[in-house]
Coordinates of C-alpha atoms (C1' of nucleotides) in Angstrom, one line a residue:
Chain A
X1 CA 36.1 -44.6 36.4
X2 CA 37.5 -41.1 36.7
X3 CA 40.1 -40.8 34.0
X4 CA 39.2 -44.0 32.5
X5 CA 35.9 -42.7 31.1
X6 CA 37.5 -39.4 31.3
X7 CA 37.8 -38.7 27.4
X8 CA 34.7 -39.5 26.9
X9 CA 33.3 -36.7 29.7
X10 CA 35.7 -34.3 28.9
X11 CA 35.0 -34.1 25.6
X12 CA 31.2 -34.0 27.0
X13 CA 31.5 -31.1 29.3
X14 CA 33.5 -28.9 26.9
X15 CA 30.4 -29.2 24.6
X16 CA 28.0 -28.1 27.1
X17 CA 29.6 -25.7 28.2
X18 CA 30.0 -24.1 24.9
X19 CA 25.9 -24.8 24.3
X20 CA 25.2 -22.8 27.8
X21 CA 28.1 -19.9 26.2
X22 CA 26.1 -19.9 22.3
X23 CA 22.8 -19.8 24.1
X24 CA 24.0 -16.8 26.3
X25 CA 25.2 -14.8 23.7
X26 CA 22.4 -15.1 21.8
X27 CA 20.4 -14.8 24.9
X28 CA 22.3 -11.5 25.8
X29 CA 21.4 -10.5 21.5
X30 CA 17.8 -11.3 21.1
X31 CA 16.4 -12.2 24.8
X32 CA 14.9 -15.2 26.6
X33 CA 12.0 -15.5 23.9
X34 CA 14.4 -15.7 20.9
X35 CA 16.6 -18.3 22.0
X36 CA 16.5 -20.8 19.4
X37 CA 18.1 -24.2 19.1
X38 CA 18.3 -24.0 15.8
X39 CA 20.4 -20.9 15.8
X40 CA 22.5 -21.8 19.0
X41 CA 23.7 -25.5 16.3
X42 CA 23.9 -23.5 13.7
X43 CA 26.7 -21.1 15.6
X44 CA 27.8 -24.2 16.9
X45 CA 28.3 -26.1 13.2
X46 CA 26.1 -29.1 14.8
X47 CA 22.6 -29.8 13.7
X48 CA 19.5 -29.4 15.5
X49 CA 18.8 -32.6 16.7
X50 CA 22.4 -32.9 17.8
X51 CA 21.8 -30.2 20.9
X52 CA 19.0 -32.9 22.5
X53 CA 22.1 -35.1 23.1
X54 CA 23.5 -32.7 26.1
X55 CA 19.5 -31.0 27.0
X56 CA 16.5 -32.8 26.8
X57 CA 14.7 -30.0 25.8
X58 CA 14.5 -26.3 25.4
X59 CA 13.4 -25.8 28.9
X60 CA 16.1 -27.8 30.1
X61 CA 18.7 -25.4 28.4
X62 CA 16.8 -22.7 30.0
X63 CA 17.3 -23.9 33.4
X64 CA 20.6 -23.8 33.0
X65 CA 21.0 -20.4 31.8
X66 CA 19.0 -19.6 34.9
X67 CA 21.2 -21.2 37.5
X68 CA 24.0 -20.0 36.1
X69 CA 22.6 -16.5 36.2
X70 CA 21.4 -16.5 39.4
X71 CA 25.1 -18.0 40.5
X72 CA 26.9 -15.0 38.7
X73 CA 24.0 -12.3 40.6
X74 CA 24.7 -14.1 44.0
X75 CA 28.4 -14.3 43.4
X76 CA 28.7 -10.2 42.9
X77 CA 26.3 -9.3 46.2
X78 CA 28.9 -11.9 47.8
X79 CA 31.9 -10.1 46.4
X80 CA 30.2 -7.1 47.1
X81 CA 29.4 -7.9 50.6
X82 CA 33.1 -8.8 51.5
X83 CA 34.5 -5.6 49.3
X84 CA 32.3 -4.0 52.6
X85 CA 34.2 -5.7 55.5
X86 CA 33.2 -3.7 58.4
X87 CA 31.2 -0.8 57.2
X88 CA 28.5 0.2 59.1
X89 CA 25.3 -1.8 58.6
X90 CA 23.4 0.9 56.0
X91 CA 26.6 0.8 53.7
X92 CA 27.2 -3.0 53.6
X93 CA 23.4 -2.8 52.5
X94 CA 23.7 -0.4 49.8
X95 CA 27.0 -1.9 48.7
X96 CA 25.2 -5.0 48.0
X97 CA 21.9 -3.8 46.2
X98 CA 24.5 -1.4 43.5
X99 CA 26.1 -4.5 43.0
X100 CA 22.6 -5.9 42.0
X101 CA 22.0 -3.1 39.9
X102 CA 25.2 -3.2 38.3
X103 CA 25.0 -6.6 37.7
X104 CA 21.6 -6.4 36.3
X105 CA 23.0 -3.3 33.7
X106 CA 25.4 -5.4 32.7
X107 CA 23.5 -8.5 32.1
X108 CA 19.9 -7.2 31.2
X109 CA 18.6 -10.1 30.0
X110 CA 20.1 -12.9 32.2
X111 CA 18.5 -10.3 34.9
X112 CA 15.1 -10.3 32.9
X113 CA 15.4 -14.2 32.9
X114 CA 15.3 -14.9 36.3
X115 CA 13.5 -12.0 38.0
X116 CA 11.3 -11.0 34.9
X117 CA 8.0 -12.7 34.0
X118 CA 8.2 -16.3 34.0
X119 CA 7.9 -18.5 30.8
X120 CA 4.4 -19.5 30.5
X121 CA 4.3 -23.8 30.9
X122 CA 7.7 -23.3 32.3
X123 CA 8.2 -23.8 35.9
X124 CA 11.4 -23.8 37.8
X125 CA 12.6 -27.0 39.2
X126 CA 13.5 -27.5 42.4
X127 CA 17.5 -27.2 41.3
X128 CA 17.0 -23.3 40.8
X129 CA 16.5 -23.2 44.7
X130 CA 20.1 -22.8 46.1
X131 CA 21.5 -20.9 43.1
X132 CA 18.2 -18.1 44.0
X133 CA 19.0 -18.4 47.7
X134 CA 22.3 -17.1 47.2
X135 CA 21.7 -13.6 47.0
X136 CA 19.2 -13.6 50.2
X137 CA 21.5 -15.2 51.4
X138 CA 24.2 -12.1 51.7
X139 CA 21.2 -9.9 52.7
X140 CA 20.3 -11.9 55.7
X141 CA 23.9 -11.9 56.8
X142 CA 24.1 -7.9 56.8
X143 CA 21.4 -8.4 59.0
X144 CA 22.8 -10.4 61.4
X145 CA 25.9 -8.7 61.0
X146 CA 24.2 -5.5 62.3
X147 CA 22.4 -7.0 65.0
X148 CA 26.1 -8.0 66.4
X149 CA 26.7 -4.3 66.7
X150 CA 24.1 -1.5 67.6
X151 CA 23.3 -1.6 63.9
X152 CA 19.9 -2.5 63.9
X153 CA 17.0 -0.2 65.2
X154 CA 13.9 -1.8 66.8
X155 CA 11.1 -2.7 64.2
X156 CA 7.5 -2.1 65.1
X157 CA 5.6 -5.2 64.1
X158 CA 1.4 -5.5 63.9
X159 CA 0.4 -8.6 65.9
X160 CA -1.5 -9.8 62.7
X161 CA 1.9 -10.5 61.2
X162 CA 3.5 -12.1 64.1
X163 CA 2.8 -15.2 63.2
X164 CA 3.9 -15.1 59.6
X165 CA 6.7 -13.2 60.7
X166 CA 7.5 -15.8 63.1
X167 CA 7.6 -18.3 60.5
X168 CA 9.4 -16.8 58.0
X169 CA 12.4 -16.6 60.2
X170 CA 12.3 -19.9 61.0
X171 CA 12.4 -20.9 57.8
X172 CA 15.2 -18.3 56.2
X173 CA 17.1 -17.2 59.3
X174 CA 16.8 -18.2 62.6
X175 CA 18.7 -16.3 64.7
X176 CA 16.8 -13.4 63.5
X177 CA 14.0 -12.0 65.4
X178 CA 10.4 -12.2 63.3
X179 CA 10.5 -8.5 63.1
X180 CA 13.9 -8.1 61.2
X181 CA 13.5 -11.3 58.9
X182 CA 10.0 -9.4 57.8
X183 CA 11.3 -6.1 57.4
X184 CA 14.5 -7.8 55.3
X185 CA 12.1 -9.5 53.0
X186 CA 10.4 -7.0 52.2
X187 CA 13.7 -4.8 51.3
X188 CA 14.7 -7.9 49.5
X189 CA 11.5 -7.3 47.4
X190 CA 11.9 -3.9 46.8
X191 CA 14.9 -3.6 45.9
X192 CA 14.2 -5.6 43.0
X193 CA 11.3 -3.5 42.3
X194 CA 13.6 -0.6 42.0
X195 CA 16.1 -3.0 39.5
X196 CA 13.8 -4.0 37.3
X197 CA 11.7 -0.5 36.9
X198 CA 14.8 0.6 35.3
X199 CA 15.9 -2.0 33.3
X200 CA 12.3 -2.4 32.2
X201 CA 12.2 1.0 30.7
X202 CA 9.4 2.3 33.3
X203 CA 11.6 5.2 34.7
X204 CA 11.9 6.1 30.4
X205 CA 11.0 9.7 30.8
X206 CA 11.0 9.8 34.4
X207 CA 14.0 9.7 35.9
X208 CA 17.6 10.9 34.8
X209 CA 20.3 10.5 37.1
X210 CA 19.6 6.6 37.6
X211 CA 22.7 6.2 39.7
X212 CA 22.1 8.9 42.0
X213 CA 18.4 8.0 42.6
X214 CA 19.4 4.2 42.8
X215 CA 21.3 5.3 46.0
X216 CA 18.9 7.7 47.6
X217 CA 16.1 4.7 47.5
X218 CA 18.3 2.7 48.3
X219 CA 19.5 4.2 51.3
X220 CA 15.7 4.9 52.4
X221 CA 15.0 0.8 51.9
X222 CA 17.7 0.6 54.3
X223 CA 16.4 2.6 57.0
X224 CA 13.1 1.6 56.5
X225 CA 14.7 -2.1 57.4
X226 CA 16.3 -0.3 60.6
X227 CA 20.0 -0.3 59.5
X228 CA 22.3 2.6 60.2
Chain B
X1 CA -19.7 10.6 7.2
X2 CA -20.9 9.5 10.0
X3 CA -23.8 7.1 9.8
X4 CA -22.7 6.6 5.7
X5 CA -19.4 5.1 6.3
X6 CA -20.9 3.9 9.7
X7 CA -22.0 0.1 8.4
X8 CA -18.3 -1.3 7.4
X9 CA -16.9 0.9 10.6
X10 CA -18.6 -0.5 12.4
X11 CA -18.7 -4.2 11.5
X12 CA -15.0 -3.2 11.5
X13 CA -15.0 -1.9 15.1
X14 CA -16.9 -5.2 16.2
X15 CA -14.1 -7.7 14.8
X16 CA -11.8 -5.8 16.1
X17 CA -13.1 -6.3 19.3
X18 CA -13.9 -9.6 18.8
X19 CA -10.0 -10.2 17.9
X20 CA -9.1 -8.6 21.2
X21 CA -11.5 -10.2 23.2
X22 CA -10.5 -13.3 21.8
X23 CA -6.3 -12.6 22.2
X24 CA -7.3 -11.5 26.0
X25 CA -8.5 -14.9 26.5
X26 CA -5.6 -16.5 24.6
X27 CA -3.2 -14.1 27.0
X28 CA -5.2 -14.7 30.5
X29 CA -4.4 -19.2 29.9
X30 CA -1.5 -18.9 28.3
X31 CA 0.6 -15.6 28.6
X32 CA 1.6 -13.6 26.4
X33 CA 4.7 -15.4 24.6
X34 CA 2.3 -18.0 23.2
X35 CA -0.2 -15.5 22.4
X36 CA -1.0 -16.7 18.7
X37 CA -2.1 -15.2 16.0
X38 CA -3.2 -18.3 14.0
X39 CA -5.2 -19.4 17.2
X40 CA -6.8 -16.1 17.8
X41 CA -8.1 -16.7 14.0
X42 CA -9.5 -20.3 14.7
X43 CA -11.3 -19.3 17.6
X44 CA -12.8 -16.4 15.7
X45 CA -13.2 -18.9 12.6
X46 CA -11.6 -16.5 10.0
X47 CA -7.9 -17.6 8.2
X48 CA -5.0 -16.1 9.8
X49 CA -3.6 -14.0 7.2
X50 CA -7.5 -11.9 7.6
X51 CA -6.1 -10.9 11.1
X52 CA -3.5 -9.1 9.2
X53 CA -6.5 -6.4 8.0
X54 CA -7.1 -5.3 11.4
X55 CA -3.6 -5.7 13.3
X56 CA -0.8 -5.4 11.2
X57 CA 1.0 -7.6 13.3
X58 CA 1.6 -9.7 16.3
X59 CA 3.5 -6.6 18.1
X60 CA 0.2 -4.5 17.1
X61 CA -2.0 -6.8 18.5
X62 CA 0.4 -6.9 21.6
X63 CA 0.6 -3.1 22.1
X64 CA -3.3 -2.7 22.0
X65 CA -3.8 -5.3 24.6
X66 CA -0.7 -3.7 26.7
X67 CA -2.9 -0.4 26.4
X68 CA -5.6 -2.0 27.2
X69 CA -4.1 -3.5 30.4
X70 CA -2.8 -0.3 31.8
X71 CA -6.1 1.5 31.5
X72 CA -7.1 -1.4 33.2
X73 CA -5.0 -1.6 36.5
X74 CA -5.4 2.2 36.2
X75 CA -9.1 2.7 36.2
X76 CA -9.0 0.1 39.7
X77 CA -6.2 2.5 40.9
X78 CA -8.4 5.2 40.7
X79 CA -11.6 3.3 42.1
X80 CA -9.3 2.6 45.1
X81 CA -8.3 6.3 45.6
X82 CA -12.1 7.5 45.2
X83 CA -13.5 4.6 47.5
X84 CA -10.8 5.7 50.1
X85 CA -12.3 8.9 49.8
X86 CA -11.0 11.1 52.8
X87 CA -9.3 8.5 55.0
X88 CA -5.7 9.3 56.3
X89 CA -3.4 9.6 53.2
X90 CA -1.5 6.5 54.5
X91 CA -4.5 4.7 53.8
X92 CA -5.7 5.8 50.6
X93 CA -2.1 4.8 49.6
X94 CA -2.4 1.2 51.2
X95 CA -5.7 1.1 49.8
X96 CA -4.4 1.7 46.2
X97 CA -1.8 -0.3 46.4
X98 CA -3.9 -3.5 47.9
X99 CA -5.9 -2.5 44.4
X100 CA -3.1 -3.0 42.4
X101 CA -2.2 -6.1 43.8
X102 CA -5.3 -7.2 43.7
X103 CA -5.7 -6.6 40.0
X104 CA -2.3 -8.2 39.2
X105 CA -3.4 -11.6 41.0
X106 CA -6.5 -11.5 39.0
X107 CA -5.2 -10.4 35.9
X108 CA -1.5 -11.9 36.0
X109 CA -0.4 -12.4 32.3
X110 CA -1.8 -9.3 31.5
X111 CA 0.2 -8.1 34.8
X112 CA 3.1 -9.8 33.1
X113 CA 2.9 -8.1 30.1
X114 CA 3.2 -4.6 31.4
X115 CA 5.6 -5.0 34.2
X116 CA 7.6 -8.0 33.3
X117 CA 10.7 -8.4 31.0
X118 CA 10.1 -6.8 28.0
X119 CA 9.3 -8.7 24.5
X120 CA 13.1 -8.4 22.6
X121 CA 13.1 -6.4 20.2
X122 CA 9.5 -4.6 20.7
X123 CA 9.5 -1.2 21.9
X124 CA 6.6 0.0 23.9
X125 CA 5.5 2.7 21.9
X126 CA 4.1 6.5 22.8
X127 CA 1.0 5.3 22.4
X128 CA 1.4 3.4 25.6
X129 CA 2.2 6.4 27.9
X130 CA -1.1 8.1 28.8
X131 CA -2.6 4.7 30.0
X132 CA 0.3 3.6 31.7
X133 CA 0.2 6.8 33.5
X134 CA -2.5 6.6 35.0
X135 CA -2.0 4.7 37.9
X136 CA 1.1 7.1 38.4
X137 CA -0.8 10.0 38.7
X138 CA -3.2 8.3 41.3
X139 CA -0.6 7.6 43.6
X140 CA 0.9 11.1 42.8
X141 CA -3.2 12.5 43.9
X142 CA -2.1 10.7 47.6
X143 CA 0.4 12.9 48.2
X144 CA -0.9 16.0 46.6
X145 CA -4.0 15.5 49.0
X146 CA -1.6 14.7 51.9
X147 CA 0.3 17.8 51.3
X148 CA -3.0 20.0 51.8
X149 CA -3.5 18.3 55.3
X150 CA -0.8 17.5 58.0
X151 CA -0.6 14.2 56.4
X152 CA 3.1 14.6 55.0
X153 CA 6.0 14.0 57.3
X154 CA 9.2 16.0 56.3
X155 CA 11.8 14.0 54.5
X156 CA 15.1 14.1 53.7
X157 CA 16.6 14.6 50.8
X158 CA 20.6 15.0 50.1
X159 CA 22.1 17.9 48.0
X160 CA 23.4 15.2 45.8
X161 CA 20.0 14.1 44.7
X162 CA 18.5 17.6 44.4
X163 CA 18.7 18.2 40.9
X164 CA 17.4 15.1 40.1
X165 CA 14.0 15.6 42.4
X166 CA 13.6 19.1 41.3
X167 CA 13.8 17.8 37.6
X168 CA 11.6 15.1 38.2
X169 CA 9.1 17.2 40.3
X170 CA 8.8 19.3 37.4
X171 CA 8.0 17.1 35.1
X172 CA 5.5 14.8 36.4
X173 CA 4.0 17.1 39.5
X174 CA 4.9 20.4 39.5
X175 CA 3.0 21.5 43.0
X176 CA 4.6 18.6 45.0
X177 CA 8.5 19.2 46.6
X178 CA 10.9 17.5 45.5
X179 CA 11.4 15.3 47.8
X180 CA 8.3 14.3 47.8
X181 CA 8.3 13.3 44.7
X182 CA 11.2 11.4 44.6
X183 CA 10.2 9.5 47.5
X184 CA 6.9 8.7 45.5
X185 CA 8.2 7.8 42.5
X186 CA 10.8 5.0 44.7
X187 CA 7.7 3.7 46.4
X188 CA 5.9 3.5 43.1
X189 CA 8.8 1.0 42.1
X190 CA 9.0 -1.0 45.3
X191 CA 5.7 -1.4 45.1
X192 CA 5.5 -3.5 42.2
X193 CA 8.7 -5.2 43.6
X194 CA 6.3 -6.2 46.0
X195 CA 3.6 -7.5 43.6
X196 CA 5.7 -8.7 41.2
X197 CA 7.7 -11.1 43.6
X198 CA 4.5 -12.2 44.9
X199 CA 3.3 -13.3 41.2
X200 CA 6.4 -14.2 39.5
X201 CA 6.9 -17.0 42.2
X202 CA 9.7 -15.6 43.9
X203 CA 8.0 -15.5 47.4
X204 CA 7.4 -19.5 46.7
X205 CA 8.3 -21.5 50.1
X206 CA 9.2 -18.2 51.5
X207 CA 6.4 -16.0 52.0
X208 CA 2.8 -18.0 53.5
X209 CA 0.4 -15.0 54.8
X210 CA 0.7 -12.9 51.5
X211 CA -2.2 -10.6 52.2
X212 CA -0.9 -9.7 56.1
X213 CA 2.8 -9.4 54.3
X214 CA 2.4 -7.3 51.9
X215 CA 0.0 -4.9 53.9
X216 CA 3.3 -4.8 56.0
X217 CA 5.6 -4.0 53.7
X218 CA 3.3 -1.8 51.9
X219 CA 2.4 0.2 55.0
X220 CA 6.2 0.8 55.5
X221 CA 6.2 1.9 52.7
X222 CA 3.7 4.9 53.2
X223 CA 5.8 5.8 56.5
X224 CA 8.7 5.8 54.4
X225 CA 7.6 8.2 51.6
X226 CA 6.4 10.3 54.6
X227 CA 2.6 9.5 54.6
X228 CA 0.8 9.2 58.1
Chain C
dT1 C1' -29.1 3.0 -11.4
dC2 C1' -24.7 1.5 -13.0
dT3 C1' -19.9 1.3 -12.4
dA4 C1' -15.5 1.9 -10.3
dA5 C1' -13.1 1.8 -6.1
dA6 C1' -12.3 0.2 -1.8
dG7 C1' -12.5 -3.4 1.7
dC8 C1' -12.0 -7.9 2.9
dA9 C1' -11.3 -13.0 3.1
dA10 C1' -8.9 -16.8 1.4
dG11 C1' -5.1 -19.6 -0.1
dA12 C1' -0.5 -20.6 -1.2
dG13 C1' 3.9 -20.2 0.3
dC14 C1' 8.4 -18.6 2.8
dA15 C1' 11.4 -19.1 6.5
dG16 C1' 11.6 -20.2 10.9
dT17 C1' 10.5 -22.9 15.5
dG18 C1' 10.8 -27.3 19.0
dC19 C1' 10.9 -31.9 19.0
dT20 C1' 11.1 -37.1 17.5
dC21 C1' 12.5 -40.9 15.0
dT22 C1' 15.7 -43.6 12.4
dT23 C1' 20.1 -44.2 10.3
dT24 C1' 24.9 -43.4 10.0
dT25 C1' 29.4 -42.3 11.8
dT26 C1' 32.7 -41.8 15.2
dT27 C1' 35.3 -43.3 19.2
dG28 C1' 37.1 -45.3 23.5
dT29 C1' 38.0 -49.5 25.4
dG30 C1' 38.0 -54.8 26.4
Chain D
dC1 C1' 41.5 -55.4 16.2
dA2 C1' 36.6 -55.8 16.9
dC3 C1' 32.8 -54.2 19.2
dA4 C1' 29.4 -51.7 21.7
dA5 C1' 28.2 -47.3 23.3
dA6 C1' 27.9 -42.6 22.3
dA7 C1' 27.3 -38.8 19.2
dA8 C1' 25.8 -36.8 15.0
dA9 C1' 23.1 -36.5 11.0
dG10 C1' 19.0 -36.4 8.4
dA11 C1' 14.3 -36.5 7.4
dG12 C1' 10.0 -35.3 9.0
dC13 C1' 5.9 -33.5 11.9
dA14 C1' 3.2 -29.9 13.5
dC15 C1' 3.5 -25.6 14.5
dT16 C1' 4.7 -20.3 14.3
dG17 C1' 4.5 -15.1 12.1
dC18 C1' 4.2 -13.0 8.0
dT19 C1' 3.7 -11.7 2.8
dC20 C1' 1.7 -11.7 -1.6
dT21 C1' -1.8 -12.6 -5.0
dT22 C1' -6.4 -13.8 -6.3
dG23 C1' -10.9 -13.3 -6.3
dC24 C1' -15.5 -11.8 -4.1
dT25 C1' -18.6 -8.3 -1.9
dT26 C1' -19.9 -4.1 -0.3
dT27 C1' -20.0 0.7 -0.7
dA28 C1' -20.0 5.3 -2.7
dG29 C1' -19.9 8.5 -6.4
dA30 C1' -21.4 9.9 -11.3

DNA sequence: TCTAAAGCAAGAGCAGTGCTCTTTTTTGTG
DNA sequence: CACAAAAAAGAGCACTGCTCTTGCTTTAGA
């Protein structure tokens, strides 16, 4: 069963695998929208109807090109985060949001695919969940890494939000206090506002030295969250 | 001139309106990837290629409606700001920015279209940058008015970044420091982190209360850029 | 008032899209 | 080797944006 029908699979896997690599390199030429079947066969000397063999549909390929994305983006804030070690709280944060942004240069518009608008009728299934969580994931655990230490200054948080704040923690990270889980979302959110301003061409005339201003918001997102 | 040439103008002027009217509609139930230029025609009852008199093409049609959406979020920007009147500048700043979010949830394709990935291969052109200023210079009228009162915390800003702010203080508001207008233009982009997680779906199964949250978040952000 | 110019709609047609269906070819295995 | 399952091919449908040509209608100037 493994390397009886193994010929079979391989030969399987090796073409869709080199579907997802076509479609990414035409994704990475021509963006999300452009992405043609047509064009990823014809790189691929196979005809149209050919590709529906290894993805039911457009969408389907899509999805795919989204997990995988959002596996390379989690991967580098993971990489990132243990590049860190045992830096204080504020730098294992900022290490990990350039490591967004520099993934995001580098991969515009894999970066535009899964944290730009979303394709109208399309809807992420359920199986983009775990690949999304990843990067949270290494946010919440400089978090809890700095609440370990004296990392982590006390958050004021309005009783209106308690409750939601409450919640949320249980949900994402439950060893955190509702105050910290809030604040952490909404650095989470943030940062990506600051990404995707400048890959989006809104800072185009506004601001210069990207880098340099990357860090200095950055650093106040931090703060704002309580690390130091 | 005026009132000789005015009968095909203005006939003119009314299908054009009719075409936008009509692609605004298309947009709002079915974003702006499947905006179509053959159904914008059917609904209107003319043949496609007649479109091509009035837009001459798709990207045309797109950047009118893009200007049309800025002016848009920016005129209820600026309702915000004068309803707020003379409350604290934190609060004119919350109360903007619940305006923009509010307008996003109402208006989300046309959200999309400004502050989502951008179409491949279409350029936003110049045409696009007084309207899509707008709502800059609103937020940009908080701080000024903060500045006049005692509503402006000192903040900090390193020696690396100086250039930069001075630069960027120059250019879009001369009479503010710069580090105040560096901090404005970062909580300008986390912002619409905020509202653009919120409508892209990435605070699905994550965030419940997103009215309470985002006042949070939104109110850190004041303190942060140094409003009280 | 008559005519020439400008404006406009229509239609045909090109090259492309996602997707489905049927037929043919390949291929691993009992 | 023969056979059944898998893959590929091909034709075709209903679309898309866009171009070009052909006529008709309205308008403006002589």
């Amino acid at each position: 069963m493994t390397t009886a029908q193994g010929a079979r699979e391989r030969a399987r896997n090796e073409v869709t695998a080199a579907i997802k690599e076509a479609a990414r390199r035409q994704l990475a030429a021509e963006g999300a929208a452009k992405l043609s079947l047509r064009a990823v066969a014809r790189e691929l000397g196979m005809v149209s109807s050919a590709l529906y063999r290894y993805f039911p549909s457009r969408d389907e390929l899509l999805t795919a090109l989204i997990i995988d994305a959002y596996d390379a983006l989690g991967a580098a804030a993971e990489k990132a985060r243990h590049a860190a070690g045992e830096a204080a709280p504020v730098d294992c944060f900022i290490a990990v949001c350039e490591a967004v942004r520099t993934w995001a240069l580098t991969h515009p518009h894999e970066y535009a695919l899964i944290y730009g608008s979303p394709v109208p009728g399309y809807a992420a299934p359920e199986t983009t969940v775990p690949a999304a969580a990843r990067t949270g994931v290494v946010l919440i655990g400089v978090f809890r890494d700095a609440r370990q230490g004296p990392g982590l200054d006390e958050l004021p948080l309005s009783a209106e939000l308690r409750p939601e704040a409450a919640r949320l923690a249980a949900e994402i990270a439950p060893d955190l206090p509702p105050e910290v889980a809030a604040a952490m979302v909404a650095a989470w959110a943030q940062l990506f506002g600051l990404v995707s301003f400048e890959l989006f061409g809104q800072f185009n005339n506004v601001i210069e030295d990207r880098e340099r201003f990357f860090r200095h918001a950055v650093t106040g997102l931090a703060r704002g969250a309580g690390l130091r």
